[in-house]
Structures are given as structure tokens and as C-alpha cells.
XYZ file of N, CA and C in Angstrom:
537
model
N 0.857 -1.166 0.000
C 0.000 0.000 0.000
C 0.902 1.226 0.000
N 0.802 2.062 -1.000
C 1.597 3.274 -1.007
C 1.984 3.751 -2.382
N 2.939 4.648 -2.403
C 3.432 5.217 -3.643
C 4.919 5.514 -3.464
N 5.739 4.829 -4.217
C 7.189 4.984 -4.124
C 7.628 5.958 -5.217
N 8.078 7.136 -4.810
C 8.390 8.180 -5.782
C 9.696 7.923 -6.528
N 10.575 7.092 -6.007
C 11.809 6.773 -6.710
C 11.779 5.371 -7.331
N 10.575 4.855 -7.600
C 10.446 3.510 -8.176
C 11.123 3.414 -9.539
N 11.023 4.459 -10.354
C 11.656 4.437 -11.672
C 13.170 4.299 -11.583
N 13.779 5.058 -10.682
C 15.234 4.979 -10.488
C 15.644 3.593 -10.004
N 14.887 3.059 -9.040
C 15.205 1.730 -8.516
C 15.048 0.665 -9.598
N 14.026 0.814 -10.424
C 13.797 -0.140 -11.509
C 14.973 -0.137 -12.488
N 15.461 1.044 -12.830
C 16.617 1.141 -13.729
C 17.851 0.500 -13.111
N 18.074 0.753 -11.825
C 19.223 0.167 -11.137
C 19.122 -1.361 -11.144
N 17.934 -1.884 -10.805
C 17.746 -3.334 -10.738
C 17.849 -3.975 -12.117
N 17.402 -3.275 -13.144
C 17.517 -3.796 -14.507
C 18.984 -3.968 -14.888
N 19.846 -3.080 -14.416
C 21.286 -3.200 -14.682
C 21.874 -4.459 -14.035
N 21.229 -4.921 -12.962
C 21.698 -6.135 -12.283
C 21.024 -7.396 -12.818
N 20.220 -7.234 -13.880
C 19.609 -8.393 -14.509
C 18.172 -8.664 -14.137
N 17.563 -7.829 -13.340
C 16.153 -8.018 -12.991
C 15.283 -7.634 -14.182
N 14.278 -8.442 -14.449
C 13.343 -8.111 -15.526
C 11.991 -7.800 -14.892
N 11.236 -6.959 -15.564
C 9.961 -6.485 -15.038
C 8.863 -6.740 -16.052
N 7.726 -7.237 -15.577
C 6.595 -7.533 -16.446
C 5.458 -6.527 -16.259
N 5.495 -5.762 -15.185
C 4.407 -4.825 -14.885
C 4.997 -3.441 -14.637
N 4.148 -2.525 -14.266
C 4.591 -1.147 -14.028
C 4.278 -0.685 -12.607
N 4.131 -1.622 -11.685
C 3.719 -1.268 -10.331
C 4.914 -1.063 -9.400
N 4.689 -0.229 -8.385
C 5.681 -0.057 -7.328
C 5.945 -1.384 -6.628
N 4.904 -2.179 -6.470
C 5.034 -3.458 -5.758
C 6.040 -4.375 -6.431
N 6.040 -4.393 -7.756
C 6.992 -5.239 -8.475
C 8.421 -4.759 -8.236
N 8.615 -3.457 -8.206
C 9.939 -2.898 -7.945
C 10.379 -3.249 -6.522
N 9.468 -3.109 -5.561
C 9.803 -3.416 -4.169
C 10.165 -4.891 -4.021
N 9.375 -5.778 -4.607
C 9.667 -7.210 -4.471
C 10.995 -7.560 -5.133
N 11.293 -6.945 -6.280
C 12.582 -7.191 -6.937
C 13.730 -6.655 -6.088
N 13.531 -5.498 -5.470
C 14.568 -4.911 -4.619
C 14.832 -5.799 -3.399
N 13.769 -6.302 -2.795
C 13.938 -7.199 -1.644
C 14.637 -8.492 -2.083
N 14.237 -9.039 -3.227
C 14.890 -10.259 -3.736
C 16.371 -10.009 -3.996
N 16.682 -8.870 -4.587
C 18.082 -8.510 -4.834
C 18.855 -8.435 -3.521
N 18.256 -7.817 -2.516
C 18.922 -7.682 -1.219
C 19.034 -9.023 -0.502
N 18.104 -9.929 -0.719
C 18.217 -11.275 -0.121
C 19.416 -12.002 -0.720
N 19.601 -11.887 -2.021
C 20.759 -12.516 -2.666
C 22.050 -11.947 -2.079
N 22.069 -10.643 -1.834
C 23.274 -9.998 -1.292
C 23.470 -10.303 0.192
N 22.393 -10.333 0.969
C 22.499 -10.409 2.431
C 22.166 -11.774 3.022
N 21.498 -12.635 2.283
C 21.162 -13.997 2.719
C 20.221 -14.058 3.925
N 19.664 -12.939 4.323
C 18.799 -12.911 5.504
C 17.616 -11.994 5.218
N 16.398 -12.488 5.462
C 15.194 -11.731 5.119
C 15.121 -10.384 5.837
N 15.327 -10.372 7.145
C 15.210 -9.114 7.885
C 16.254 -8.087 7.444
N 17.476 -8.537 7.228
C 18.525 -7.636 6.754
C 18.196 -7.130 5.359
N 17.674 -8.011 4.519
C 17.322 -7.638 3.151
C 16.175 -6.636 3.122
N 15.144 -6.881 3.919
C 14.015 -5.944 3.955
C 14.482 -4.592 4.486
N 15.305 -4.604 5.517
C 15.834 -3.349 6.063
C 16.613 -2.582 4.999
N 17.508 -3.271 4.310
C 18.311 -2.621 3.263
C 17.417 -2.103 2.140
N 16.403 -2.866 1.779
C 15.514 -2.460 0.685
C 14.692 -1.229 1.061
N 14.047 -1.259 2.222
C 13.157 -0.132 2.557
C 13.935 1.150 2.822
N 15.185 1.035 3.188
C 16.003 2.239 3.372
C 16.298 2.933 2.048
N 16.051 2.233 0.953
C 16.234 2.831 -0.376
C 14.937 3.417 -0.935
N 13.819 3.111 -0.313
C 12.517 3.567 -0.809
C 12.249 5.001 -0.370
N 11.707 5.790 -1.269
C 11.284 7.152 -0.961
C 9.794 7.250 -1.263
N 9.034 7.607 -0.260
C 7.596 7.732 -0.460
C 6.820 7.100 0.669
N 5.588 6.774 0.364
C 4.656 6.239 1.347
C 4.463 4.749 1.119
N 4.545 3.972 2.198
C 4.326 2.537 2.040
C 4.044 1.857 3.366
N 3.307 0.783 3.269
C 3.192 -0.227 4.305
C 3.411 -1.550 3.592
N 4.300 -2.365 4.125
C 4.649 -3.623 3.486
C 4.432 -4.792 4.429
N 4.009 -5.890 3.851
C 3.988 -7.167 4.560
C 4.667 -8.163 3.640
N 5.733 -8.774 4.129
C 6.518 -9.719 3.347
C 6.380 -11.087 4.001
N 5.990 -12.080 3.214
C 5.867 -13.447 3.701
C 7.034 -14.256 3.171
N 7.592 -15.096 4.018
C 8.739 -15.916 3.640
C 8.331 -17.374 3.540
N 9.077 -18.123 2.757
C 8.779 -19.555 2.601
C 8.960 -20.332 3.899
N 9.697 -19.779 4.872
C 9.854 -20.465 6.156
C 8.714 -20.154 7.130
N 7.734 -19.359 6.684
C 6.595 -19.026 7.526
C 6.734 -17.710 8.264
N 7.819 -16.999 8.064
C 8.007 -15.698 8.704
C 7.160 -14.631 8.017
N 6.778 -13.624 8.793
C 6.129 -12.432 8.255
C 6.909 -11.222 8.738
N 7.171 -10.308 7.825
C 7.849 -9.064 8.155
C 6.947 -7.928 7.707
N 6.672 -7.000 8.600
C 5.816 -5.853 8.283
C 6.597 -4.577 8.569
N 6.499 -3.608 7.657
C 7.225 -2.343 7.792
C 6.314 -1.198 7.392
N 6.399 -0.117 8.157
C 5.658 1.117 7.845
C 6.666 2.228 7.566
N 6.377 3.057 6.560
C 7.320 4.117 6.199
C 7.557 5.070 7.364
N 8.669 5.794 7.304
C 9.083 6.672 8.395
C 8.141 7.827 8.680
N 7.375 8.235 7.693
C 6.392 9.298 7.901
C 5.117 8.759 8.557
N 4.807 7.503 8.286
C 3.536 6.950 8.733
C 2.397 7.349 7.814
N 2.714 7.624 6.533
C 1.690 8.032 5.576
C 0.602 6.979 5.420
N 1.003 5.722 5.386
C 0.041 4.633 5.211
C -0.101 3.874 6.523
N -1.320 3.502 6.872
C -1.533 2.800 8.136
C -1.102 1.334 8.060
N -0.798 0.779 9.222
C -0.472 -0.640 9.349
C -0.692 -1.007 10.809
N -1.420 -2.089 11.035
C -1.697 -2.473 12.421
C -1.482 -3.971 12.621
N -1.373 -4.317 13.880
C -1.069 -5.673 14.315
C -2.255 -6.234 15.083
N -2.574 -7.488 14.784
C -3.623 -8.184 15.514
C -3.124 -9.524 16.008
N -3.880 -10.114 16.941
C -3.478 -11.402 17.507
C -4.723 -12.190 17.866
N -4.636 -13.496 17.703
C -5.649 -14.404 18.218
C -4.956 -15.676 18.695
N -5.721 -16.703 19.015
C -5.119 -17.922 19.558
C -4.246 -18.664 18.546
N -4.364 -18.319 17.268
C -3.570 -18.969 16.229
C -2.281 -18.219 15.889
N -2.198 -16.965 16.313
C -0.991 -16.206 16.013
C -1.267 -14.749 15.731
N -0.423 -14.158 14.902
C -0.461 -12.732 14.601
C -0.940 -12.480 13.178
N -1.433 -11.270 12.962
C -1.822 -10.820 11.624
C -1.513 -9.336 11.502
N -1.266 -8.906 10.279
C -1.068 -7.493 9.976
C -2.118 -7.078 8.961
N -2.549 -5.827 9.053
C -3.527 -5.303 8.101
C -3.387 -3.790 8.025
N -3.879 -3.234 6.941
C -3.848 -1.780 6.801
C -4.990 -1.123 7.565
N -5.990 -1.899 7.954
C -7.106 -1.345 8.719
C -7.480 -2.282 9.859
N -7.838 -1.706 10.982
C -8.215 -2.511 12.146
C -9.474 -3.336 11.879
N -10.379 -2.836 11.050
C -11.614 -3.581 10.775
C -11.322 -4.895 10.052
N -10.223 -4.970 9.296
C -9.850 -6.226 8.637
C -9.465 -7.273 9.668
N -8.800 -6.829 10.725
C -8.459 -7.753 11.808
C -9.720 -8.260 12.482
N -10.641 -7.341 12.768
C -11.910 -7.713 13.408
C -12.644 -8.772 12.597
N -12.777 -8.532 11.293
C -13.552 -9.450 10.458
C -12.865 -10.804 10.275
N -11.546 -10.855 10.488
C -10.817 -12.121 10.364
C -10.646 -12.830 11.706
N -11.229 -12.270 12.768
C -11.174 -12.927 14.072
C -9.930 -12.631 14.888
N -9.288 -11.509 14.623
C -8.112 -11.102 15.383
C -8.444 -9.907 16.267
N -7.805 -9.850 17.418
C -7.941 -8.722 18.332
C -6.879 -7.695 17.980
N -7.286 -6.447 17.814
C -6.347 -5.371 17.538
C -5.389 -5.251 18.720
N -4.081 -5.245 18.439
C -3.068 -5.087 19.476
C -2.559 -3.650 19.492
N -2.088 -3.188 18.326
C -1.577 -1.817 18.238
C -1.239 -1.483 16.800
N -1.012 -0.198 16.558
C -0.526 0.246 15.262
C 0.972 -0.005 15.181
N 1.444 -0.337 14.002
C 2.880 -0.380 13.763
C 3.303 1.078 13.633
N 4.343 1.448 14.332
C 4.785 2.839 14.345
C 5.507 3.212 13.056
N 5.495 4.483 12.686
C 6.273 4.899 11.524
C 7.743 4.488 11.680
N 8.296 3.902 10.618
C 9.693 3.478 10.635
C 9.953 2.166 11.347
N 8.916 1.502 11.803
C 9.076 0.271 12.579
C 8.951 -0.969 11.690
N 9.768 -1.970 11.995
C 9.656 -3.283 11.374
C 9.223 -4.267 12.452
N 8.149 -4.992 12.182
C 7.656 -6.026 13.085
C 7.843 -7.375 12.402
N 8.297 -8.359 13.170
C 8.606 -9.675 12.610
C 7.907 -10.750 13.425
N 7.224 -11.647 12.715
C 6.688 -12.856 13.327
C 7.499 -14.003 12.735
N 8.235 -14.690 13.597
C 9.093 -15.776 13.144
C 8.303 -17.025 12.819
N 8.949 -18.025 12.239
C 8.259 -19.259 11.851
C 7.665 -20.015 13.041
N 8.175 -19.771 14.238
C 7.635 -20.419 15.439
C 6.622 -19.546 16.163
N 6.274 -18.413 15.576
C 5.293 -17.528 16.185
C 5.873 -16.489 17.122
N 7.203 -16.442 17.242
C 7.814 -15.439 18.103
C 7.694 -14.067 17.436
N 7.470 -13.034 18.250
C 7.237 -11.678 17.750
C 8.336 -10.749 18.236
N 8.820 -9.888 17.328
C 9.778 -8.858 17.712
C 9.550 -7.637 16.836
N 10.034 -6.504 17.309
C 9.934 -5.290 16.504
C 11.087 -4.362 16.852
N 11.401 -3.516 15.881
C 12.445 -2.525 16.102
C 12.302 -1.420 15.064
N 12.841 -0.268 15.398
C 12.839 0.854 14.474
C 13.977 0.658 13.479
N 13.650 0.733 12.171
C 14.689 0.565 11.144
C 14.807 1.789 10.244
N 13.833 2.665 10.310
C 13.865 3.900 9.533
C 13.750 5.070 10.483
N 14.447 6.138 10.168
C 14.292 7.336 10.978
C 12.857 7.816 10.871
N 12.323 8.207 12.011
C 10.972 8.758 11.992
C 11.053 10.172 11.456
N 10.341 10.392 10.373
C 10.256 11.728 9.813
C 9.132 12.459 10.545
N 8.810 13.641 10.105
C 7.617 14.291 10.640
C 6.432 13.406 10.309
N 5.555 13.206 11.280
C 4.392 12.362 11.012
C 3.536 13.006 9.944
N 2.958 12.199 9.102
C 2.177 12.757 8.017
C 1.188 11.781 7.423
N 0.280 11.235 8.215
C -0.714 10.302 7.686
C -1.509 10.963 6.563
N -1.716 10.247 5.489
C -2.479 10.748 4.356
C -3.922 11.015 4.786
N -4.382 12.236 4.598
C -5.736 12.629 5.017
C -6.804 11.777 4.344
N -6.515 11.272 3.142
C -7.512 10.473 2.444
C -7.775 9.140 3.125
N -6.895 8.696 4.015
C -7.205 7.507 4.807
C -8.474 7.755 5.635
N -8.561 8.939 6.236
C -9.736 9.279 7.047
C -10.912 9.733 6.204
N -10.648 10.392 5.073
C -11.724 10.964 4.265
C -12.358 9.927 3.345
N -11.531 9.068 2.740
C -12.021 8.255 1.633
C -11.659 6.780 1.714
N -10.381 6.460 1.949
C -9.919 5.082 1.799
C -10.457 4.134 2.869
N -10.333 4.515 4.121
C -10.624 3.593 5.229
C -12.124 3.436 5.468
N -12.488 2.273 5.968
C -13.883 2.046 6.369
C -14.164 2.814 7.650
N -15.404 3.244 7.839
C -15.739 4.048 9.028
C -15.528 3.315 10.351
N -15.544 1.984 10.344
C -15.374 1.234 11.592
C -13.913 0.937 11.913
N -12.991 1.511 11.154
C -11.568 1.338 11.443
C -11.070 2.373 12.436
N -9.968 2.035 13.069
C -9.241 2.956 13.941
C -7.824 3.030 13.390
N -7.353 4.256 13.111
C -6.009 4.455 12.567
C -5.243 5.361 13.515
N -4.123 4.880 13.976
C -3.287 5.643 14.912
C -4.099 6.183 16.093
N -4.968 5.335 16.599
C -5.730 5.673 17.797
C -6.963 6.532 17.566
N -7.261 6.896 16.323
C -8.420 7.744 16.044
C -9.427 6.984 15.198
N -10.659 6.957 15.666
C -11.747 6.329 14.935
C -11.969 7.066 13.611
N -12.041 6.319 12.514
C -12.290 6.939 11.209
C -13.660 7.611 11.221
N -14.654 6.959 11.812
C -15.984 7.567 11.908
C -15.917 8.894 12.658
N -15.236 8.900 13.806
C -15.140 10.118 14.614
C -14.376 11.217 13.864
N -13.327 10.826 13.145
C -12.569 11.810 12.353
C -13.464 12.445 11.295
N -14.262 11.640 10.616
C -15.170 12.170 9.588
C -16.233 13.062 10.216
N -16.749 12.637 11.338
C -17.750 13.448 12.043
C -17.141 14.796 12.441
N -15.939 14.757 13.012
C -15.273 15.999 13.436
C -14.980 16.919 12.253
N -14.566 16.333 11.115
C -14.304 17.154 9.932
C -15.588 17.801 9.432
N -16.678 17.066 9.467
C -17.971 17.626 9.062
C -18.408 18.748 9.978
N -18.215 18.569 11.276
C -18.564 19.620 12.243
C -17.721 20.867 12.021
N -16.430 20.674 11.762
C -15.550 21.821 11.507
C -15.944 22.530 10.215
N -16.267 21.764 9.197
C -16.704 22.341 7.928
C -17.976 23.162 8.129
N -18.919 22.655 8.933
C -20.157 23.390 9.209
C -19.872 24.679 9.970
N -18.904 24.662 10.888
C -18.545 25.895 11.607
C -17.919 26.922 10.672
N -17.054 26.460 9.785
C -16.338 27.384 8.901
C -17.198 27.893 7.748
N -18.131 27.079 7.276
C -18.963 27.446 6.140
C -20.434 27.102 6.443
N -21.039 27.835 7.369
C -22.439 27.511 7.739
C -23.392 27.805 6.580
N -24.353 26.915 6.427
C -25.413 27.091 5.430
C -26.729 26.629 6.029
N -27.815 27.187 5.513
C -29.125 26.686 5.918
C -29.411 25.452 5.065
N -29.557 24.324 5.701
C -29.779 23.068 4.979
C -30.572 22.122 5.858
N -31.293 21.228 5.217
C -32.045 20.236 5.989
C -31.331 18.887 6.015
N -30.224 18.771 5.332
C -29.426 17.535 5.351
C -27.968 17.900 5.509
């Protein structure tokens, strides 16, 4: 989820190393970059760290490994949401808390900007900051348009945010209306 503003540059760099591309998405560039870093570093967490440090823009990533590991990373600004859930079977990550609810997971917390969270193949959980936290800057469209009203993003109910924005709009631009 996101928009990588330097995806074109990264694609050109990776093409020089022999990577081929079939699509035009940021996701394809990110997956190729992570694969390239895995070949160089031989370790998923090190590779993901090296890859995301090269990304410029907004993103939330969830990387699944063949050994059963999951790695989740949120950009340093926190432009895109990412949250963690848990149930008796293990952990889950989602861009919205309502997705966790509907899948039977209890919301635990938001992944912080610049944070990498890892669920190992045995279900062990760890997290650490891997990107410098920039000025926080959640995309307003998460609250206005993208997210479902029953989600909570960074501790704020999407429904309540929309209600508050409507109230502020009515204060700033009052009109006589019946709806």
C-alpha cells in the first residue's frame, strides 16, 4: 500500500543487475529490490531493512517468507496505516483494524512509523525501528475516503474523524440546509 516516488530509479538500477519487469507497479519494484537484497544479504530481515532504506515515499509492506516468517514495515512518515492483531492462532497485519476484526483477530496496536515487526516461523514476535521517523504525516484520504468508518487508525476512529471534519466544515462554512 503506497506510492514509491523513486520507483523508476530503482527499476533502472535493478535492470542493470539483470532483474526483468513484467508490470509497471511499485510493488513489483519493491519485491525485486527485496529479492536482490536477499541474494546480497542472505537474511530476510537484513534484506528488507536494506531495501526499505532505499525507498522514498509512502508505504506499508507485509513480506511473507517460505519459512513461515512475516515481516511488516511502515514508512518513516507513517503516511500509510499498518496495524497488528493477535488471536489464539498467532499474529496478523492489516492496513485497517476492521480487517483484523472481520478475520477474528484482536487489535493489538498500530505499527509505528519506521518500525519493522517480525513474526518468526515459530510464532515469536519482535519489533524494532529501522527507519528514521520523519515528521508524522498520515495521508488525510485515509480518514476521508480510503478507510472504512469502523476502522481505527493511529488511535483515532475513522468515523469520529469524519464526524469531526464535518462539524468543523459546518462551523467554517455555515449554510441553511435540511441535510
